[in-house]
Short mmCIF file of C-alpha atoms in Angstrom, two decimals:
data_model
loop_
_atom_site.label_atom_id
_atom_site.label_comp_id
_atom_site.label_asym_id
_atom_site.label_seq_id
_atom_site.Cartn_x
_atom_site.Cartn_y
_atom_site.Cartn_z
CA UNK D 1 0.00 0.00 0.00
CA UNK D 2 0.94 3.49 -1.05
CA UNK D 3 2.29 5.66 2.29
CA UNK D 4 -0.40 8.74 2.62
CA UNK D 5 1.04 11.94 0.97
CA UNK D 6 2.32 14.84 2.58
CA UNK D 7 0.24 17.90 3.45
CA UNK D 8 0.51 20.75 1.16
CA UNK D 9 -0.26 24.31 2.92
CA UNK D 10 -0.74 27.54 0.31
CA UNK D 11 -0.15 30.49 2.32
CA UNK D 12 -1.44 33.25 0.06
CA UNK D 13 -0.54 36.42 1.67
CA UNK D 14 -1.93 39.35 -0.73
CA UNK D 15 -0.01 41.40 -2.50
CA UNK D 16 3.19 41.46 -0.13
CA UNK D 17 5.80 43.16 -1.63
CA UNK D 18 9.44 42.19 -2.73
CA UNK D 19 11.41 44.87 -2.35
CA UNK D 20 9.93 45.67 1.51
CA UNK D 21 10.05 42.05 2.38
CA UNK D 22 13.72 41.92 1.45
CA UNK D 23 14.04 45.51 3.77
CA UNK D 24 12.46 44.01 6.72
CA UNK D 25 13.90 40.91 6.61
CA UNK D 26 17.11 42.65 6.25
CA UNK D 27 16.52 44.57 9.70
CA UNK D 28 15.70 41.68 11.44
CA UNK D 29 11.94 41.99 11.87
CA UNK D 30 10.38 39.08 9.90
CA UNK D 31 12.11 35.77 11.58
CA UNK D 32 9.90 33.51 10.15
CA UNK D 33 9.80 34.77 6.90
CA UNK D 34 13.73 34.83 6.92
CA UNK D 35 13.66 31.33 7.95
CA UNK D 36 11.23 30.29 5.19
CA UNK D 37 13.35 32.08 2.43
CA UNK D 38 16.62 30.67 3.92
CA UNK D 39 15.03 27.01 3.48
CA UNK D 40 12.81 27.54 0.05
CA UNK D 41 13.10 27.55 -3.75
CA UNK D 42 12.51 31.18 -4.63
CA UNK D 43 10.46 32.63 -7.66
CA UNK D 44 9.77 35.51 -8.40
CA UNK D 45 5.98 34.90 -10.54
CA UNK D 46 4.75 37.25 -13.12
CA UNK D 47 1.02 37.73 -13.56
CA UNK D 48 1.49 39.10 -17.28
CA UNK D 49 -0.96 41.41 -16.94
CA UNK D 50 -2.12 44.89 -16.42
CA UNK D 51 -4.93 47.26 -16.23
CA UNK D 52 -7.80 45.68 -14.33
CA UNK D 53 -6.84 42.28 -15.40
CA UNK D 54 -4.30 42.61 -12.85
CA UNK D 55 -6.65 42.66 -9.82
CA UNK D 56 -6.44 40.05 -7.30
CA UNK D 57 -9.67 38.63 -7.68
CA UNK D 58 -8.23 38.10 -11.27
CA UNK D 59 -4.84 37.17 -10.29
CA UNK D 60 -5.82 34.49 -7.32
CA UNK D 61 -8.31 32.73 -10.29
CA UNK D 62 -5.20 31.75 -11.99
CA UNK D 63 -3.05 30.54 -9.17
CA UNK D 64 -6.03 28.25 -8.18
CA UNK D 65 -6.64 27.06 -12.10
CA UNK D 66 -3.57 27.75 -13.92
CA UNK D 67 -5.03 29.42 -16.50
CA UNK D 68 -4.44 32.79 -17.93
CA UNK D 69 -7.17 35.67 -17.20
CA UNK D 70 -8.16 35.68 -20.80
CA UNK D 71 -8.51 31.95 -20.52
CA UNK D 72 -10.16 31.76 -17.38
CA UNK D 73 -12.65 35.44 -17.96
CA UNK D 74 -13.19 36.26 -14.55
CA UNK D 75 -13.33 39.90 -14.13
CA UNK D 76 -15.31 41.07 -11.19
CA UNK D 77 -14.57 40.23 -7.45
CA UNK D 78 -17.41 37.90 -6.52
CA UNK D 79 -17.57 36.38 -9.89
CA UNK D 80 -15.48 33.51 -9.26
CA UNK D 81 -18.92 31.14 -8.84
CA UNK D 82 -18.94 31.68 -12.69
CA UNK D 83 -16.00 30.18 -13.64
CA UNK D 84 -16.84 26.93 -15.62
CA UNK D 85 -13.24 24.97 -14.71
CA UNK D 86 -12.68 23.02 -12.08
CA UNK D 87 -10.23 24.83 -9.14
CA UNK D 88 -6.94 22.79 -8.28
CA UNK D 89 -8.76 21.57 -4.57
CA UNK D 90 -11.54 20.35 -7.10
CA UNK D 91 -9.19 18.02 -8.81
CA UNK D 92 -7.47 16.67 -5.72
CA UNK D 93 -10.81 16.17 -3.93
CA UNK D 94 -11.63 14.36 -6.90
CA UNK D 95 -8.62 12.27 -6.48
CA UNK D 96 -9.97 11.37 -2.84
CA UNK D 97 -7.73 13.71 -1.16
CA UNK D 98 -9.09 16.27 1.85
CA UNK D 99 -9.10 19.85 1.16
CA UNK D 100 -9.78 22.32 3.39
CA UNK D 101 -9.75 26.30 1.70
CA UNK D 102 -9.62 29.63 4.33
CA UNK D 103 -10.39 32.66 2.53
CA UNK D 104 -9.38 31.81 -0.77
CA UNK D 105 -10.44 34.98 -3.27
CA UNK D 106 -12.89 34.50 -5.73
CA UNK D 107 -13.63 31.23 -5.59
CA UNK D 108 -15.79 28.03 -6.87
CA UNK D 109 -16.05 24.71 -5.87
CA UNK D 110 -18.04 21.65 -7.13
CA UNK D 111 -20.34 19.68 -4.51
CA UNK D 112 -19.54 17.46 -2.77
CA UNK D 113 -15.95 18.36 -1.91
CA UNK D 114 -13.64 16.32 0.37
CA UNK D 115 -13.24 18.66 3.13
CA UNK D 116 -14.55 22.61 3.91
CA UNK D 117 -14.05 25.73 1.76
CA UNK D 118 -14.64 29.31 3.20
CA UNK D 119 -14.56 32.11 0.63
CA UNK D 120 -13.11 35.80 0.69
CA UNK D 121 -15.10 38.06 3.06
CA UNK D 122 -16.21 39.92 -0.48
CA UNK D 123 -17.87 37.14 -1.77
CA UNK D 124 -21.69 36.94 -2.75
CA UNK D 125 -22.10 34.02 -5.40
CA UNK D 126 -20.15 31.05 -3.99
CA UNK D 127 -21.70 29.77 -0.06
CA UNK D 128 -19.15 27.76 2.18
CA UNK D 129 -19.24 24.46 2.53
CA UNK D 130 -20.63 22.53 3.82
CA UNK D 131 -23.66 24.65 4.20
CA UNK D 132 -24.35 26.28 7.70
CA UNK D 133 -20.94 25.53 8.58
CA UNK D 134 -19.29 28.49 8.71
CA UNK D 135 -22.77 31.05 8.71
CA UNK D 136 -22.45 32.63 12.21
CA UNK D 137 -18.79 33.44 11.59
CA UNK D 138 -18.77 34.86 7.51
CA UNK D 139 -21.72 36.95 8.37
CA UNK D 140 -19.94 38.89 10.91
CA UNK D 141 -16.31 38.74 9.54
CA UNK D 142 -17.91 39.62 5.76
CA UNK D 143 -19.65 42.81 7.60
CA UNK D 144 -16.58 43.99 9.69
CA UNK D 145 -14.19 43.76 5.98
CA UNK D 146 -17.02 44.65 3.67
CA UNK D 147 -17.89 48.37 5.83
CA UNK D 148 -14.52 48.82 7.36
CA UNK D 149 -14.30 52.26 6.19
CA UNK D 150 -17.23 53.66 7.89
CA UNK D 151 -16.95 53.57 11.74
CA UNK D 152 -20.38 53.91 12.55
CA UNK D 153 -21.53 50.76 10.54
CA UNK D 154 -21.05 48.36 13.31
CA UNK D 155 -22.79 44.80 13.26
CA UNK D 156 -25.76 44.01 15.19
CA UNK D 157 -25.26 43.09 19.01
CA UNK D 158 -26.92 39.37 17.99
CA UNK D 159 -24.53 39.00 14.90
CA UNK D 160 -21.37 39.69 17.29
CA UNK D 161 -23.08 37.55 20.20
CA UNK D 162 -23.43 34.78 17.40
CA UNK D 163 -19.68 35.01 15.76
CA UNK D 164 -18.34 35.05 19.55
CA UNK D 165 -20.12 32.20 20.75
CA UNK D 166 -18.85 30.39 17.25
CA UNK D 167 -15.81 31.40 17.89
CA UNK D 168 -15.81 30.16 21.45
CA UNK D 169 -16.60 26.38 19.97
CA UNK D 170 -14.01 26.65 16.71
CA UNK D 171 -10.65 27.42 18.22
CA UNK D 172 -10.74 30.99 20.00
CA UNK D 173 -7.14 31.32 21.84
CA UNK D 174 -5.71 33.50 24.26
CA UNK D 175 -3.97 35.11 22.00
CA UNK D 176 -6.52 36.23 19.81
CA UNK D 177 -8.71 37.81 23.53
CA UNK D 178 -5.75 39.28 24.68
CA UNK D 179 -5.22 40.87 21.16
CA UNK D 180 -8.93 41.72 20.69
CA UNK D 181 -8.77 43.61 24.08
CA UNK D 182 -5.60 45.90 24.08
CA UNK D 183 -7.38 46.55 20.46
CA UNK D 184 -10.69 47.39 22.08
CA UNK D 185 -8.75 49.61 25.14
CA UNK D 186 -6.66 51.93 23.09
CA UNK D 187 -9.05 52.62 20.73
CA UNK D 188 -11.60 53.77 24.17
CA UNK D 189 -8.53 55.87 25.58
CA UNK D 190 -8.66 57.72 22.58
CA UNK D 191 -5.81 56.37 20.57
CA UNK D 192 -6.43 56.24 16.62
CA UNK D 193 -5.39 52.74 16.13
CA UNK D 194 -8.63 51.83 14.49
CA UNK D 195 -6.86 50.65 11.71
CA UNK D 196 -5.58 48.01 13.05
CA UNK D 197 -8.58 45.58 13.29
CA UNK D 198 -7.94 44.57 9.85
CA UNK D 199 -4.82 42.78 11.16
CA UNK D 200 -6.44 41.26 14.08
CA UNK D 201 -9.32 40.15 11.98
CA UNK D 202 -6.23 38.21 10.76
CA UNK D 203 -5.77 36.66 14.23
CA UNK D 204 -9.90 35.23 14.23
CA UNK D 205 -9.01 33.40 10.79
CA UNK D 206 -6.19 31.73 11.94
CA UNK D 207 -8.42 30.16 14.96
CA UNK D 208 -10.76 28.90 13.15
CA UNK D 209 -8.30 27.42 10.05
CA UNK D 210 -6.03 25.97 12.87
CA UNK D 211 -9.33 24.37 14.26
CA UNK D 212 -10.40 23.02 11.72
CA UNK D 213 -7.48 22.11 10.38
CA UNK D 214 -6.66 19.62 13.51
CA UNK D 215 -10.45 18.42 12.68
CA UNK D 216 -9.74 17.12 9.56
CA UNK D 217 -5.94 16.77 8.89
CA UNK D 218 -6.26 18.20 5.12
CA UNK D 219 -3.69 16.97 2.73
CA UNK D 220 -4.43 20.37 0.72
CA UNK D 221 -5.12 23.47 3.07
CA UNK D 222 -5.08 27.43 1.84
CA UNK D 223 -4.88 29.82 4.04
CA UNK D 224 -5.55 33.80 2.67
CA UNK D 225 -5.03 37.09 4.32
CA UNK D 226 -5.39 40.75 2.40
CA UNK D 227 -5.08 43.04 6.03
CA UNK D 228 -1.41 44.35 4.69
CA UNK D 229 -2.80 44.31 1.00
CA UNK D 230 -4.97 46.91 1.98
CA UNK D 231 -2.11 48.56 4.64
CA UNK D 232 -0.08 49.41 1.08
CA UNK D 233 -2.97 50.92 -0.71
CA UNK D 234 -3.68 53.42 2.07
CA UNK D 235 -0.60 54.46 4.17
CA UNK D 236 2.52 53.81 1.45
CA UNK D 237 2.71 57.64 1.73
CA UNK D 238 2.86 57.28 5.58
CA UNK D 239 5.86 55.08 5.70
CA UNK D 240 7.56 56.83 2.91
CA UNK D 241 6.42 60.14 2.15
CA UNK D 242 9.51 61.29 0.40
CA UNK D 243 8.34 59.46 -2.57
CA UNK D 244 4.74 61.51 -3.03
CA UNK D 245 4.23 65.43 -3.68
CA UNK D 246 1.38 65.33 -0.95
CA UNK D 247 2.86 65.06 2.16
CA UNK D 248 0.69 63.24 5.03
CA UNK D 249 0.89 66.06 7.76
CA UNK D 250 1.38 65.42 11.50
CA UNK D 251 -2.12 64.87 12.29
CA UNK D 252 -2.52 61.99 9.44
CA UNK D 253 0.49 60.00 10.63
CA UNK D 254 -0.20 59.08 14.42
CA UNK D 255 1.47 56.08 14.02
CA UNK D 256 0.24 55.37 10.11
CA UNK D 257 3.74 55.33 9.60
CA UNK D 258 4.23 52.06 11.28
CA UNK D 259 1.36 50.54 10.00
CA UNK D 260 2.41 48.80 6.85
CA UNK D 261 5.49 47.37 8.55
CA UNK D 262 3.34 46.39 11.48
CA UNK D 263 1.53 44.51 8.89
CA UNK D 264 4.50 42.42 7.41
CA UNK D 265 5.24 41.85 11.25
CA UNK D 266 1.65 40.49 12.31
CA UNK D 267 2.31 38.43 8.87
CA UNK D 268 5.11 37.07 10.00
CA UNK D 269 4.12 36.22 13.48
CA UNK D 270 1.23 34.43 11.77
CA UNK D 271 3.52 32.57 9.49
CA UNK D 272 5.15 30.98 12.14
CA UNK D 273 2.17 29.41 13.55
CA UNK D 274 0.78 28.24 9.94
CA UNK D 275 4.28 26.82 9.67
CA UNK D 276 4.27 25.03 13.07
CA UNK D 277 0.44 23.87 12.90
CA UNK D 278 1.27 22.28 9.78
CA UNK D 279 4.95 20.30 10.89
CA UNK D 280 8.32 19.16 9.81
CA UNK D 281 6.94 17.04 6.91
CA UNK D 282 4.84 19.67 5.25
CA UNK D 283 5.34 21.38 2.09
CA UNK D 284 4.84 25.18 2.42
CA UNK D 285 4.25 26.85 -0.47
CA UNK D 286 3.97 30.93 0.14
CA UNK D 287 2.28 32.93 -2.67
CA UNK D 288 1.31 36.75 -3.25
CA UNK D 289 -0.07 36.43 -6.73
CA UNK D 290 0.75 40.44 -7.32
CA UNK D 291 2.90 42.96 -5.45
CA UNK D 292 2.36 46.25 -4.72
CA UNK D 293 4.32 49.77 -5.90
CA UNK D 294 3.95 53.58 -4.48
CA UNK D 295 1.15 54.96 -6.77
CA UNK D 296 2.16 58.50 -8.20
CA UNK D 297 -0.10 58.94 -10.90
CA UNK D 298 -2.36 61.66 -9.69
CA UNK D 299 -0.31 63.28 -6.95
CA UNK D 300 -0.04 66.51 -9.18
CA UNK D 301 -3.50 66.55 -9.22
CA UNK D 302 -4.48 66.24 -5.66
CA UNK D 303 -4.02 62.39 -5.26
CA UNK D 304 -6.74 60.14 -5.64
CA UNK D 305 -9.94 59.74 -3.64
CA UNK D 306 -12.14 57.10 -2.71
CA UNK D 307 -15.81 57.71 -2.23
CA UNK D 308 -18.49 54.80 -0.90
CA UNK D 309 -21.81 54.64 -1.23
CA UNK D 310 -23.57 55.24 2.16
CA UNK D 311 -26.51 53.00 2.41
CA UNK D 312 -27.69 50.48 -0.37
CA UNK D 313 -31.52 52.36 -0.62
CA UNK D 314 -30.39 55.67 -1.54
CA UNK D 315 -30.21 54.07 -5.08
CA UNK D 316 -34.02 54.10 -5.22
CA UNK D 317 -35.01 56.65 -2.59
CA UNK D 318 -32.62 59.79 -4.47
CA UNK D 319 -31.85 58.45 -7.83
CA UNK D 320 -34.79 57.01 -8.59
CA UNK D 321 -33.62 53.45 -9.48
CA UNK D 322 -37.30 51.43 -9.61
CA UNK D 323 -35.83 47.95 -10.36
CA UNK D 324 -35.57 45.72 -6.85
CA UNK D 325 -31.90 45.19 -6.53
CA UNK D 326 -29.30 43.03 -3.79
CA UNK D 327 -26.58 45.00 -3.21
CA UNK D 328 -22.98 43.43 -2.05
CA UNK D 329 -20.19 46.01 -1.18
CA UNK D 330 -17.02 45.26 -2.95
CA UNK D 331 -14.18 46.86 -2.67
CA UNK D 332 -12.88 50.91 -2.28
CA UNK D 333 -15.63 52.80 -4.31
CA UNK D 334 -17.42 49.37 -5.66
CA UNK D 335 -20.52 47.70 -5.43
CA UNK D 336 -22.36 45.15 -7.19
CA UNK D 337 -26.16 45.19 -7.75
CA UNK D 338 -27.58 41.73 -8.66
CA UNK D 339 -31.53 42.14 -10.41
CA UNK D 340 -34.18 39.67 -11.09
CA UNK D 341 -33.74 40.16 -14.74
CA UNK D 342 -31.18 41.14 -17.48
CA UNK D 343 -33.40 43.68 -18.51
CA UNK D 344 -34.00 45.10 -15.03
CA UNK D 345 -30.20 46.05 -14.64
CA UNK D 346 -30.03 47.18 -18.37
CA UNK D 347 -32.69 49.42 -16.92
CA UNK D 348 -30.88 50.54 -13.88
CA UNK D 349 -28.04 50.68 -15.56
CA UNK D 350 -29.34 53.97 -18.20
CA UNK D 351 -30.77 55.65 -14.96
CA UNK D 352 -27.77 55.52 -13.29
CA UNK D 353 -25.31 56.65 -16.15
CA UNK D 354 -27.45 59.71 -16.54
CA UNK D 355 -25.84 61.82 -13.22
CA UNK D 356 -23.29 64.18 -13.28
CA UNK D 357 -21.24 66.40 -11.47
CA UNK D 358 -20.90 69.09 -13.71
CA UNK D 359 -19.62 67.40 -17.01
CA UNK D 360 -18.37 64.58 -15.70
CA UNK D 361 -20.20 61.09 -15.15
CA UNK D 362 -20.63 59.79 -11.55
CA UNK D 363 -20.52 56.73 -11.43
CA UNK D 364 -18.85 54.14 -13.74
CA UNK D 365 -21.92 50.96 -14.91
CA UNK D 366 -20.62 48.18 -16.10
CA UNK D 367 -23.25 45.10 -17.25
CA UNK D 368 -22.92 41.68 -17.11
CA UNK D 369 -26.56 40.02 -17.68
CA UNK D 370 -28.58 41.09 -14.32
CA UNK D 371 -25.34 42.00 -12.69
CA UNK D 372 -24.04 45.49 -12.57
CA UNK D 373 -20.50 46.30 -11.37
CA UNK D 374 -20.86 50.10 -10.11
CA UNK D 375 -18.54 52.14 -8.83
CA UNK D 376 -17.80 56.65 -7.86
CA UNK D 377 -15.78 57.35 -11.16
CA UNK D 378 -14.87 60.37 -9.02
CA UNK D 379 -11.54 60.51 -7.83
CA UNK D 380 -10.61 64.14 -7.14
CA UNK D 381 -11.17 65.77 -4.18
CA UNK D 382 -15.25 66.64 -4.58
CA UNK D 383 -16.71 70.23 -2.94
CA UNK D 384 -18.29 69.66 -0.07
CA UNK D 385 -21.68 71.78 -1.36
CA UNK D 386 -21.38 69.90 -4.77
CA UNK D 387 -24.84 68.63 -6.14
CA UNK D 388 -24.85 65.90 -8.72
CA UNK D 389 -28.09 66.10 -11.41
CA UNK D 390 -29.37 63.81 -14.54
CA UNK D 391 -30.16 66.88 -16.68
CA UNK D 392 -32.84 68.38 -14.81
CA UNK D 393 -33.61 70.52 -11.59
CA UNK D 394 -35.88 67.68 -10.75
CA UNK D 395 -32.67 65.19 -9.70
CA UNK D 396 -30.66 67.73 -7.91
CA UNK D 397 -29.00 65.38 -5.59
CA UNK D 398 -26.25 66.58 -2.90
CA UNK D 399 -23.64 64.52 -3.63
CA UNK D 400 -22.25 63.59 0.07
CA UNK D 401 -26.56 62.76 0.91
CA UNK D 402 -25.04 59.45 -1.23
CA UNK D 403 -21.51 59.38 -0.49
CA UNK D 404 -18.98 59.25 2.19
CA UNK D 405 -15.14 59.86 1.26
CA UNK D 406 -13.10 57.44 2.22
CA UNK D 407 -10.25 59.24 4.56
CA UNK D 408 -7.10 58.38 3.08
CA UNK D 409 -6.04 58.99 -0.33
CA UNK D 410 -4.52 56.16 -2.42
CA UNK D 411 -1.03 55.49 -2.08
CA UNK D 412 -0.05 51.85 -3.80
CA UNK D 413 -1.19 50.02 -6.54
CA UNK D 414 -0.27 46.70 -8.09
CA UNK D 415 2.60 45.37 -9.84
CA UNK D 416 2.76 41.87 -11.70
CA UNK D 417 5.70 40.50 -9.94
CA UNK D 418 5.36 38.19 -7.11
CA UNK D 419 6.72 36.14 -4.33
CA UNK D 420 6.33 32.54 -4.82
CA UNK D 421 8.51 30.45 -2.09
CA UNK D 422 8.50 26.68 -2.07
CA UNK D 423 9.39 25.55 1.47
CA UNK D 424 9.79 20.99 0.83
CA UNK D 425 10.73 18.75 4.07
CA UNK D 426 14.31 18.56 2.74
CA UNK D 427 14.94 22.42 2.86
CA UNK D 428 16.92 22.60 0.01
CA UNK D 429 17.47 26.66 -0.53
CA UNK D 430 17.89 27.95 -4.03
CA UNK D 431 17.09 31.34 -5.66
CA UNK D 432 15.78 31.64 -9.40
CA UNK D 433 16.77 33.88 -11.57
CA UNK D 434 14.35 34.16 -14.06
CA UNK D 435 10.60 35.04 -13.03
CA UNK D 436 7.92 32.30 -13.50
CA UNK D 437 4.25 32.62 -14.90
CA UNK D 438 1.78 32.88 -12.33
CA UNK D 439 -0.49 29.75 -13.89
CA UNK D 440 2.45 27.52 -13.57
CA UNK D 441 1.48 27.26 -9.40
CA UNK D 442 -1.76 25.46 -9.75
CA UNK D 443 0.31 22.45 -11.98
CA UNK D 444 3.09 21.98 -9.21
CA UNK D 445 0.68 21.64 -6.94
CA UNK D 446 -1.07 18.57 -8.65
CA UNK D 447 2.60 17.33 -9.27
CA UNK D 448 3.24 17.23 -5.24
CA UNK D 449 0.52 14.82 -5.16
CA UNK D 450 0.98 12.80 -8.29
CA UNK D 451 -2.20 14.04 -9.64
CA UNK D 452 -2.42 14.17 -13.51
CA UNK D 453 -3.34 17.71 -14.41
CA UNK D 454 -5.97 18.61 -16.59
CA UNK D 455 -5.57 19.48 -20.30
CA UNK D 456 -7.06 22.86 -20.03
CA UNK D 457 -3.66 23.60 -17.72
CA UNK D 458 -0.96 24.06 -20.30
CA UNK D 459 1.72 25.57 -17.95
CA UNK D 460 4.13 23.06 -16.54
CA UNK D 461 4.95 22.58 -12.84
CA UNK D 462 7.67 23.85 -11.49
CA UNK D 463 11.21 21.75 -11.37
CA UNK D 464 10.64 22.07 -6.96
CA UNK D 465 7.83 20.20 -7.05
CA UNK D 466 9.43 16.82 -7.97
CA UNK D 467 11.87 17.12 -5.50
CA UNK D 468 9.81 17.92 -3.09
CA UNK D 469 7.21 15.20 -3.30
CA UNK D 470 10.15 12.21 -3.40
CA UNK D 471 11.37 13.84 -0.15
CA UNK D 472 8.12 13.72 1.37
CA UNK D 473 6.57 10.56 0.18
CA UNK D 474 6.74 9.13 3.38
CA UNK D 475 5.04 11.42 5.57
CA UNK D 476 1.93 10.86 7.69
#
């Protein structure tokens, strides 16, 4: 009889950045991390794309499929249901092997699968699995990411009473109280640390992957976090201002200067406990899909600015949108509508397009049968008196009666290189030169466990993964 194969982690840390991984692990701040590079063949991957196709919830699609964005045509965050191949924990479930996906972006799955999947806190057309497992704690964890910008959209008292008694039942620690309490305390003594609960939203995840990883023992396990993803978009001008024309002054720094290395830090910290849960015998493989780089592109112009919608009915109530609508928050200045019909969010979609603040469209429709990806095309800084209208003194709207700015302006964007780290239980350390396509992770993945891969993945693993599944053959 065959010995069982090794377990495969994917640690997909978003968008973590070469060049300030290198810088930190060069000061002696990310142990872990060190350790991992010191003991892993090293890629650098290359999404080979750009514009929009470079988003994450692009990006992740082909590190889970191996296929190219214009192979796989996933666009929108949340649109990963509608993907029509099967995901690499598909095939290995198929192959009888237990899976178990954390906060994968953008994801799909087909039923039954050997194990549990949770999807990204953005998520609205793919449910966890298996159904009702994971309800009390997405609701309130897909709230808290989803309306993070606006303090004073806090979750019901039986939503919170719900994810804490879940969480008291799936693996709450010590750590993660203690954490959720200084958190709690400086933000009552006054201190503007509210920022932070992104990364200690980190902390709940782990809990619950870590108990339900010890459940089930996956073979396959991914494990996703986007807290310093969204550190770089927002305070890269904090930590290095030298770089931008608009300066953060002293009131906007209060520590914002700290926060994206605090984020590689809480990373790290993490990583060493995703590295330990999993053991000796383990094959770590730790992914980005993207990087990040200082974004400059506006700063003669006042920067770029975010502005969210306030509450899903002012739609109907001020711009007179008739069609019945769901609305799921996306990301920055996005939102998706979903209608009953194609022709209801045509529909919505021409009464929308009509405002305008003075010549310039509001907000940005774009259709994909009864969904319709919205978002603020506004991105300068926007009078606070300034009234948005569809042609007539009839739909004078005040602008801010829809929308809310979002306080900090953008400071990083994405590049297509990066970090791909293959960690096997013989620790053999080697750095590659030349960079690697992004699709060519989902194929080495199936090679660690000896499963064919499909013919829709043309990319070839990688030459680690050989190596690394002869070393590991024998492990429990």
């Amino acid at each position: 009889m065959a010995p069982p194969p090794a377990p495969v982690l994917l640690i997909e840390f978003n968008e973590l950045t070469p060049r300030l991984m290198h810088s930190f692990m060069g000061a002696g701040q990310l142990p872990h991390f060190k350790r991992l590079y010191d003991e892993s063949q090293v890629y650098v991957t290359d999404a080979e794309e750009e514009g929009e196709a470079l988003n994450p919830w692009v990006q992740w699609v082909t590190v889970h499929t191996g296929l190219r964005a214009s192979e796989h045509g996933i666009r929108w965050l949340s649109d990963g249901a509608k993907l029509r191949t099967k995901a690499v924990w598909d095939l290995l479930s198929d192959a009888g092997l237990r899976v178990w996906v954390c906060g994968s972006m953008n994801v799909r799955y087909e039923r039954p699968l050997n194990g549990y999947l949770l999807p990204d806190p953005w998520t609205s057309g793919t449910a966890p699995y298996p159904d009702g497992e994971f309800d009390a704690y997405s609701k309130f964890i897909r709230h808290s990411v989803q309306e993070h910008t606006d303090h004073n959209a806090a979750a019901s008292k039986w939503d919170a009473f719900r994810f804490l008694t879940y969480m008291a039942t799936h693996g709450l620690s010590f750590h993660t109280v203690r954490a959720t309490l200084k958190q709690l305390w400086t933000e009552r003594i006054g201190r503007k640390t509210h920022w932070r609960r992104a990364a200690l939203l980190d902390r709940f995840q782990f809990d619950v992957f870590r108990s339900y990883y010890r459940r089930l023992r996956p073979h396959f396990s991914t494990f996703f976090l986007n807290s310093t993803a969204h550190f770089q978009h927002a305070y890269w001008r904090n930590m290095e201002p030298e770089a931008f024309l608009i300066k953060p002054g002293p009131d906007d720094q209060r520590g914002l200067e700290d926060a994206i290395p605090y984020g590689y830090r809480n990373m790290d910290d993490l990583l060493g406990r995703l590295t330990a849960l999993a053991g000796p015998d383990a094959t770590i493989i730790f992914c980005t899909g993207l990087s990040q780089q200082p974004y400059l592109k506006l700063e003669s112009a006042g920067g770029k600015h975010f502005y969210r919608l306030r509450t899903p009915d002012v739609l109907s109530a001020r711009l007179r949108v008739a069609e019945k609508y769901a609305y799921h928050p996306v990301m920055a200045e996005q939102f998706c509508l979903r209608f009953e019909s194609a022709a209801e969010a045509r529909a919505a979609r021409t009464t929308l397009a009509r405002y305008r603040l003075g010549d310039e469209p509001v907000l940005e429709c774009l259709l994909q049968d009864r969904d319709l990806m919205v978002k603020c095309n506004l991105t300068q800084a926007v009078p606070a008196d300034a009234t948005m209208t569809a042609g007539d003194r009839a739909t004078e709207v005040p602008f801010f009666d829809l929308f809310y700015q979002v306080e900090c302006i953008k400071s990083g964007y994405h590049h297509p290189d990066g970090m791909l780290w293959i960690r096997s239980p013989g620790r053999q350390h080697r750095v590659h030169d030349e960079k690697v396509p992004l699709q060519a992770v989902a194929p080495t993945i199936l090679d660690l466990f000896d499963v064919p891969r499909p013919a829709f993945m043309t990319c070839g693993p990688l030459p680690a993964a050989s190596e690394s599944r002869l070393v590991g053959a024998g492990a429990a």
